[in-house]
Short mmCIF file of C-alpha atoms in Angstrom, two decimals:
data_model
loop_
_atom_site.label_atom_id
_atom_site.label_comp_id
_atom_site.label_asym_id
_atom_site.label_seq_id
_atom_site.Cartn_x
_atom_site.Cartn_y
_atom_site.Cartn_z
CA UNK P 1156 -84.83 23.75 -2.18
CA UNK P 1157 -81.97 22.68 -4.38
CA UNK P 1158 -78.67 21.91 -3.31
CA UNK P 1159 -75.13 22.95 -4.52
CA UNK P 1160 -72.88 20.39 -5.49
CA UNK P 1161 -69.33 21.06 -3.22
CA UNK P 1162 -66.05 21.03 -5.32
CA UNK P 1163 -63.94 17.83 -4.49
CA UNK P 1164 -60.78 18.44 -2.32
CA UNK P 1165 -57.69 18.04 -4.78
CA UNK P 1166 -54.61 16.30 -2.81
CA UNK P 1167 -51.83 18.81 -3.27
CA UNK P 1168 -48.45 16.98 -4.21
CA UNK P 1169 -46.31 16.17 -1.27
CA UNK P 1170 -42.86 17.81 -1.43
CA UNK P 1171 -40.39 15.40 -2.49
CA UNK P 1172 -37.63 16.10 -0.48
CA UNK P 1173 -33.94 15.78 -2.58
CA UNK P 1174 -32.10 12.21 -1.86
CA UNK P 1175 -28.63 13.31 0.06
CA UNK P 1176 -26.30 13.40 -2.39
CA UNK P 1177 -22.50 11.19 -1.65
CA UNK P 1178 -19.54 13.55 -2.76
CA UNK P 1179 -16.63 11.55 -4.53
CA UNK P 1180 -14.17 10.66 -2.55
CA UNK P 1181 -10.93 12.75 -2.96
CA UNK P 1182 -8.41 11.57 -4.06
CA UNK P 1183 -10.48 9.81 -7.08
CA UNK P 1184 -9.77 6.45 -7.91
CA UNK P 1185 -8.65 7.37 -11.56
CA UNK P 1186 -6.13 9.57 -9.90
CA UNK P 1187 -4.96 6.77 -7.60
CA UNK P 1188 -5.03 4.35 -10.13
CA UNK P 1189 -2.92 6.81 -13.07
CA UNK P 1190 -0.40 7.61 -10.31
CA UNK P 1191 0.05 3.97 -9.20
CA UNK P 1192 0.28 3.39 -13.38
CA UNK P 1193 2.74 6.66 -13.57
CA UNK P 1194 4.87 5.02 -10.45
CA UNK P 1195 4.80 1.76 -11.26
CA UNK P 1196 6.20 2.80 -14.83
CA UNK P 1197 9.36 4.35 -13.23
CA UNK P 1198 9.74 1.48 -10.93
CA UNK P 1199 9.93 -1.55 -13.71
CA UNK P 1200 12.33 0.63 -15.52
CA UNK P 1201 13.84 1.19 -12.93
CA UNK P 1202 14.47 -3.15 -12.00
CA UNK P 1203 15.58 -3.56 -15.19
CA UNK P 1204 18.47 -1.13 -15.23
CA UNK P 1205 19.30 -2.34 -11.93
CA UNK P 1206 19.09 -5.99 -13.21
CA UNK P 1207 21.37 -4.79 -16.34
CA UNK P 1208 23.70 -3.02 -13.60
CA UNK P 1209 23.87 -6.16 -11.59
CA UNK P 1210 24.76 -8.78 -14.60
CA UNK P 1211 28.07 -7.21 -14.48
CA UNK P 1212 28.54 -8.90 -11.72
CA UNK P 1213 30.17 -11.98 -14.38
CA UNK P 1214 32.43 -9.55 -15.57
CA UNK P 1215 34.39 -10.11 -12.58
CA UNK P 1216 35.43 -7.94 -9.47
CA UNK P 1217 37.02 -4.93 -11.03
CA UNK P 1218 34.59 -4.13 -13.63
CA UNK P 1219 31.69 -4.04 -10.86
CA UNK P 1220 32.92 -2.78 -8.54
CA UNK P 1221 34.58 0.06 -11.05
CA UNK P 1222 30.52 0.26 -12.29
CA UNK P 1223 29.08 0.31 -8.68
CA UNK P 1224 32.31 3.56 -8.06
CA UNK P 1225 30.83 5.25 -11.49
CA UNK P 1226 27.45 5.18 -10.07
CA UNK P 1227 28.59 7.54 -7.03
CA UNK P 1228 30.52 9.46 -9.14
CA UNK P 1229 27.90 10.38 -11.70
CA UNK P 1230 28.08 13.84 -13.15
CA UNK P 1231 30.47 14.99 -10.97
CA UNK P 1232 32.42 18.16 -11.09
CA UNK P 1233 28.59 19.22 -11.56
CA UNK P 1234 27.77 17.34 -8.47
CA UNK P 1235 29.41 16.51 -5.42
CA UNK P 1236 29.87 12.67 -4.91
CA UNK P 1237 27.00 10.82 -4.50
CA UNK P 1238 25.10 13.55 -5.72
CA UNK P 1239 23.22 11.72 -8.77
CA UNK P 1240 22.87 8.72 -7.06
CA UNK P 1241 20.68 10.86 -4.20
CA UNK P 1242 18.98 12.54 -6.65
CA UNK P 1243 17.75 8.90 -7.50
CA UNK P 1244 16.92 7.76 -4.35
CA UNK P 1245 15.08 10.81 -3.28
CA UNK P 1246 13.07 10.31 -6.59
CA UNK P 1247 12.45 6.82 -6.15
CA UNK P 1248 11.60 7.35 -2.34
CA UNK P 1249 9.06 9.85 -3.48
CA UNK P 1250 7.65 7.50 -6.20
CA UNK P 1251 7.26 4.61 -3.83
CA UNK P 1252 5.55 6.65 -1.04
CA UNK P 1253 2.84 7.63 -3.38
CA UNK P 1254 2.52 3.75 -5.18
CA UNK P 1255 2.20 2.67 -1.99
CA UNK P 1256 0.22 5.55 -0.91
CA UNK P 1257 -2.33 5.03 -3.68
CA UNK P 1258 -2.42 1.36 -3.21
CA UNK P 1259 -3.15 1.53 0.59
CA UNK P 1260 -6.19 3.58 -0.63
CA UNK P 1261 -7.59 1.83 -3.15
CA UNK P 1262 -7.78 -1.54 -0.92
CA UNK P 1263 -9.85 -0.34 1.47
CA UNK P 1264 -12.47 1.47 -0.90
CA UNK P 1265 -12.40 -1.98 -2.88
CA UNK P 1266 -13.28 -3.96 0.46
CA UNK P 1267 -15.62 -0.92 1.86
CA UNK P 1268 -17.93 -1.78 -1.13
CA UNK P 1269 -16.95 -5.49 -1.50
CA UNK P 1270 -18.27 -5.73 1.87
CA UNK P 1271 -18.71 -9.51 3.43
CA UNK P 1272 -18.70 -10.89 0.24
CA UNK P 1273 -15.91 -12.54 -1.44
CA UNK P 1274 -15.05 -13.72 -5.23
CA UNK P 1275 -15.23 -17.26 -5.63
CA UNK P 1276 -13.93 -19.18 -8.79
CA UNK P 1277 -10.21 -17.92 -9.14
CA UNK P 1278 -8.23 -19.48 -11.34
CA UNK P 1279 -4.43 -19.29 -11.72
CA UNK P 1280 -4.67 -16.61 -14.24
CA UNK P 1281 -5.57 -14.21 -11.39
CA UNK P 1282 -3.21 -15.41 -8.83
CA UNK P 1283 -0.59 -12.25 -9.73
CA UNK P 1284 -4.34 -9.91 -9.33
CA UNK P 1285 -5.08 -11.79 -6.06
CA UNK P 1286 -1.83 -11.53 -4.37
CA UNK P 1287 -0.80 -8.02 -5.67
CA UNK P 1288 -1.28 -6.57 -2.09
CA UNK P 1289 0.52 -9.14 -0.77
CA UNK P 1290 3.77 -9.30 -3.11
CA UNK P 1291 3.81 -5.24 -2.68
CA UNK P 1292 4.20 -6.04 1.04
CA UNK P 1293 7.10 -8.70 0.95
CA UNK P 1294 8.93 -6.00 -1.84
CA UNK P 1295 8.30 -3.28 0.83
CA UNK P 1296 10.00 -5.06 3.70
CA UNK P 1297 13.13 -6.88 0.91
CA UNK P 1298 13.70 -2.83 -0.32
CA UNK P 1299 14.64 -1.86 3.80
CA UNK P 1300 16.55 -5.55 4.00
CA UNK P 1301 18.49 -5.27 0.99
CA UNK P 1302 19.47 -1.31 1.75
CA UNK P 1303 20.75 -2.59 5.01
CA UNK P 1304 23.12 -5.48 3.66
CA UNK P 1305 24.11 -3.95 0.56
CA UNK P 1306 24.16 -0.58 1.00
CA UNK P 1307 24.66 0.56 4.80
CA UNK P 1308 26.11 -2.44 5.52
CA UNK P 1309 24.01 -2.58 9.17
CA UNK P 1310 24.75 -5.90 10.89
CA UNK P 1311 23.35 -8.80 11.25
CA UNK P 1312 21.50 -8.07 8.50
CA UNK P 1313 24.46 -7.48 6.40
CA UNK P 1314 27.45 -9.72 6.50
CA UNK P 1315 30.53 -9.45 9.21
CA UNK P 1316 32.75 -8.72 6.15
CA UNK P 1317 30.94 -5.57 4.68
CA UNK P 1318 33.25 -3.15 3.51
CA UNK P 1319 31.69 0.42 2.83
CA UNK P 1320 32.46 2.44 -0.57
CA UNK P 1321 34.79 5.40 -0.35
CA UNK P 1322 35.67 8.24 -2.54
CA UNK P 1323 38.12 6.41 -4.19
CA UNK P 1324 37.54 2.36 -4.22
CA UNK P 1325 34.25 0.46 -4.01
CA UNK P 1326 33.99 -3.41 -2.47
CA UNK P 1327 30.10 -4.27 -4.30
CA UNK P 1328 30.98 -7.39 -5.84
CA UNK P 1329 33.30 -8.75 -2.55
CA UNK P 1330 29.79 -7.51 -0.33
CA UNK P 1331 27.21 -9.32 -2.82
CA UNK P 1332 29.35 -12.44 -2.69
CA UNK P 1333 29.76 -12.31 0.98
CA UNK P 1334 25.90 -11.79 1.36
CA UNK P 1335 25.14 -14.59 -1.20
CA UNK P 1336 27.07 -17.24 -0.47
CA UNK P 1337 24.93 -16.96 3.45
CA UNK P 1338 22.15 -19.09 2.06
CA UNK P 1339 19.14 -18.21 4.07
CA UNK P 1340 19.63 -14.81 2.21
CA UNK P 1341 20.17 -16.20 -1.18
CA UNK P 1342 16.90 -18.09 -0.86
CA UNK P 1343 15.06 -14.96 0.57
CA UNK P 1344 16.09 -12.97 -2.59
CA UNK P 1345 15.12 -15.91 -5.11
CA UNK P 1346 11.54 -16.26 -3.48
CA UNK P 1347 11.33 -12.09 -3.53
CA UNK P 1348 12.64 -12.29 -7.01
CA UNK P 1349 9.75 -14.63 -8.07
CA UNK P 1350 7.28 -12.11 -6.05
CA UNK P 1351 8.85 -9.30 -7.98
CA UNK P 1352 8.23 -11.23 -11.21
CA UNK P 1353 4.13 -11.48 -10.43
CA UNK P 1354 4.20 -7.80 -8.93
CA UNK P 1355 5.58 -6.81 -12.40
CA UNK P 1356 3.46 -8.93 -14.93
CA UNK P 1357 0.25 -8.05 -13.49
CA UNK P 1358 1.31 -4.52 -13.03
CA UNK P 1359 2.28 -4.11 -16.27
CA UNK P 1360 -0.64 -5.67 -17.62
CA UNK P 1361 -2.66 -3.20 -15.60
CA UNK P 1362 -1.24 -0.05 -17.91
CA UNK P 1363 -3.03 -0.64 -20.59
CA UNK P 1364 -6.49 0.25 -18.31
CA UNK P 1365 -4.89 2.61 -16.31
CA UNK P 1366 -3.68 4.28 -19.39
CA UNK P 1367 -7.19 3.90 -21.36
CA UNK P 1368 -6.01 1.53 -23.89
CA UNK P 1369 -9.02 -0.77 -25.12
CA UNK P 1370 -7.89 -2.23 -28.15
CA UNK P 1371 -8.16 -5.93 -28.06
CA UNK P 1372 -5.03 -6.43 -30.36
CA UNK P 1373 -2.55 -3.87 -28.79
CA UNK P 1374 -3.84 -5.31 -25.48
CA UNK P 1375 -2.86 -9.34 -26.15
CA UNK P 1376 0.58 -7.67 -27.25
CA UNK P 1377 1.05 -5.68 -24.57
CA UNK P 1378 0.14 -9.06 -22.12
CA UNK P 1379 2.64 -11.11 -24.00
CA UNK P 1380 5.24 -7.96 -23.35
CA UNK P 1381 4.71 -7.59 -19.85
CA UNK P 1382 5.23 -11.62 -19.65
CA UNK P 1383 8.21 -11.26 -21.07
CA UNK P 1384 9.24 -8.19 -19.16
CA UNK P 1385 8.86 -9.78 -15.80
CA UNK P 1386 10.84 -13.17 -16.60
CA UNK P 1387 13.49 -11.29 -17.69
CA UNK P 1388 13.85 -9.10 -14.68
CA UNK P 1389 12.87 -12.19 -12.42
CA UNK P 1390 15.27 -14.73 -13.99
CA UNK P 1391 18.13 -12.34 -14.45
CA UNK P 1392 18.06 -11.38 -10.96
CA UNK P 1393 18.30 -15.32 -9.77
CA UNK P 1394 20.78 -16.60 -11.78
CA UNK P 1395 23.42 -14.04 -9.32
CA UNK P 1396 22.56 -15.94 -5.81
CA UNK P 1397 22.56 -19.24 -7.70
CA UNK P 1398 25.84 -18.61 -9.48
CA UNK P 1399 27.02 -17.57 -5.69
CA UNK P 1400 26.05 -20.36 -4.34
CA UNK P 1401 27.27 -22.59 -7.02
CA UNK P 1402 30.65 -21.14 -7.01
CA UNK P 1403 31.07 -19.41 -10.57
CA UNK P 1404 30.93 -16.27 -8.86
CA UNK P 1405 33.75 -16.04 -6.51
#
């Protein structure tokens, strides 16, 4: 009696189920990083007008203080006093709460997938990189200080002989002098000064990515400009508590 061969049992393919897909975070980091680039663009122009603006301050008491009046009375019939200068502010304001905004943001995705490990090996060249977070913190708190002595005039930050602007007359260069020649607050300003100066150079520097620049030329020039850029800011901003201090401004 002959026997009948039974077909072999084929293993059917297992289902594969699909790996869980990880949706992109929102905002994206090249959005965070483009309006950090975008901001930080308005800002350095911004410190260097206001750097310009101050440097009148060796032109002697009436031509500052006639600059710092001009300044409040920008555009006006158009606007009512103080009206430009506002629009400014609420424009800068807006700038700084998304820079820092942004920034906040992209430190703690960078240490969420840094994890426990750290970089080892830094050299000075990325000391401005390395402290960036830091630097934007000391600029964050000197922005509230320096509104308060130079602007609102709020005590004790500001000195006991603040006088505020009016309509008519402006006291800037008698309130910078009088907040200068206190030294603790002329060395506060010189060491912010120098934190401005690597806040701005690596910044700067940092354009050229944010921006999608890649050529190697345009890039070395651009590093040598935003050198020069941030000295220029940094050590044009010092010489005014120094010259304070030393007595040439008076």
């Amino acid at each position: 009696m002959g026997s009948t061969a039974q077909p072999l049992a084929v293993p059917q393919p297992r289902a594969i189920a699909p790996l869980p897909t990880r949706r992109a975070p929102r905002p994206s980091n090249v959005t965070l990083k483009f309006t950090m680039a975008l901001t930080g663009t308005v800002f350095a122009l911004f410190v260097l007008v206001h750097m310009i603006g101050n440097l009148k301050v060796y032109t002697g008491a009436a031509n500052f203080d006639d600059y710092a009046h001009w300044l409040r009375t920008l555009a006006e019939p158009l606007l009512p006093y103080e009206g430009a200068l506002w629009i400014f502010r609420i424009v800068l304001l807006a700038g700084l709460v998304a820079h820092v905004g942004a920034s906040a943001i992209l430190v703690v995705r960078a240490r969420r997938a840094r994890g426990r490990f750290r970089r080892t090996g830094m050299n000075w060249r990325r000391l401005p990189a390395t402290l960036m977070p830091w630097t934007g913190v000391v600029l964050l708190v000197f922005i509230v200080l320096h509104i308060l002595d130079l602007t609102t005039g709020t005590r004790p930050i500001a000195p006991q002989s603040f006088e505020p602007a009016t309509e008519t007359t402006s006291h800037a260069f008698a309130n910078l002098v009088a907040s200068f020649e206190r030294w603790p607050m002329a060395l506060f300003y010189i060491v912010v000064m120098v934190m401005l100066g690597l806040h701005l150079v690596h910044g700067l520097w940092s354009l050229v990515t944010d921006f999608g620049v890649s050529g190697r030329r345009l890039r070395q020039v651009w590093a040598a400009v935003a050198l020069i850029f941030a000295a220029v800011v940094m050590l044009g901003n010092i010489t005014i508590p120094v010259a304070v201090l030393a007595g040439w401004v008076s």
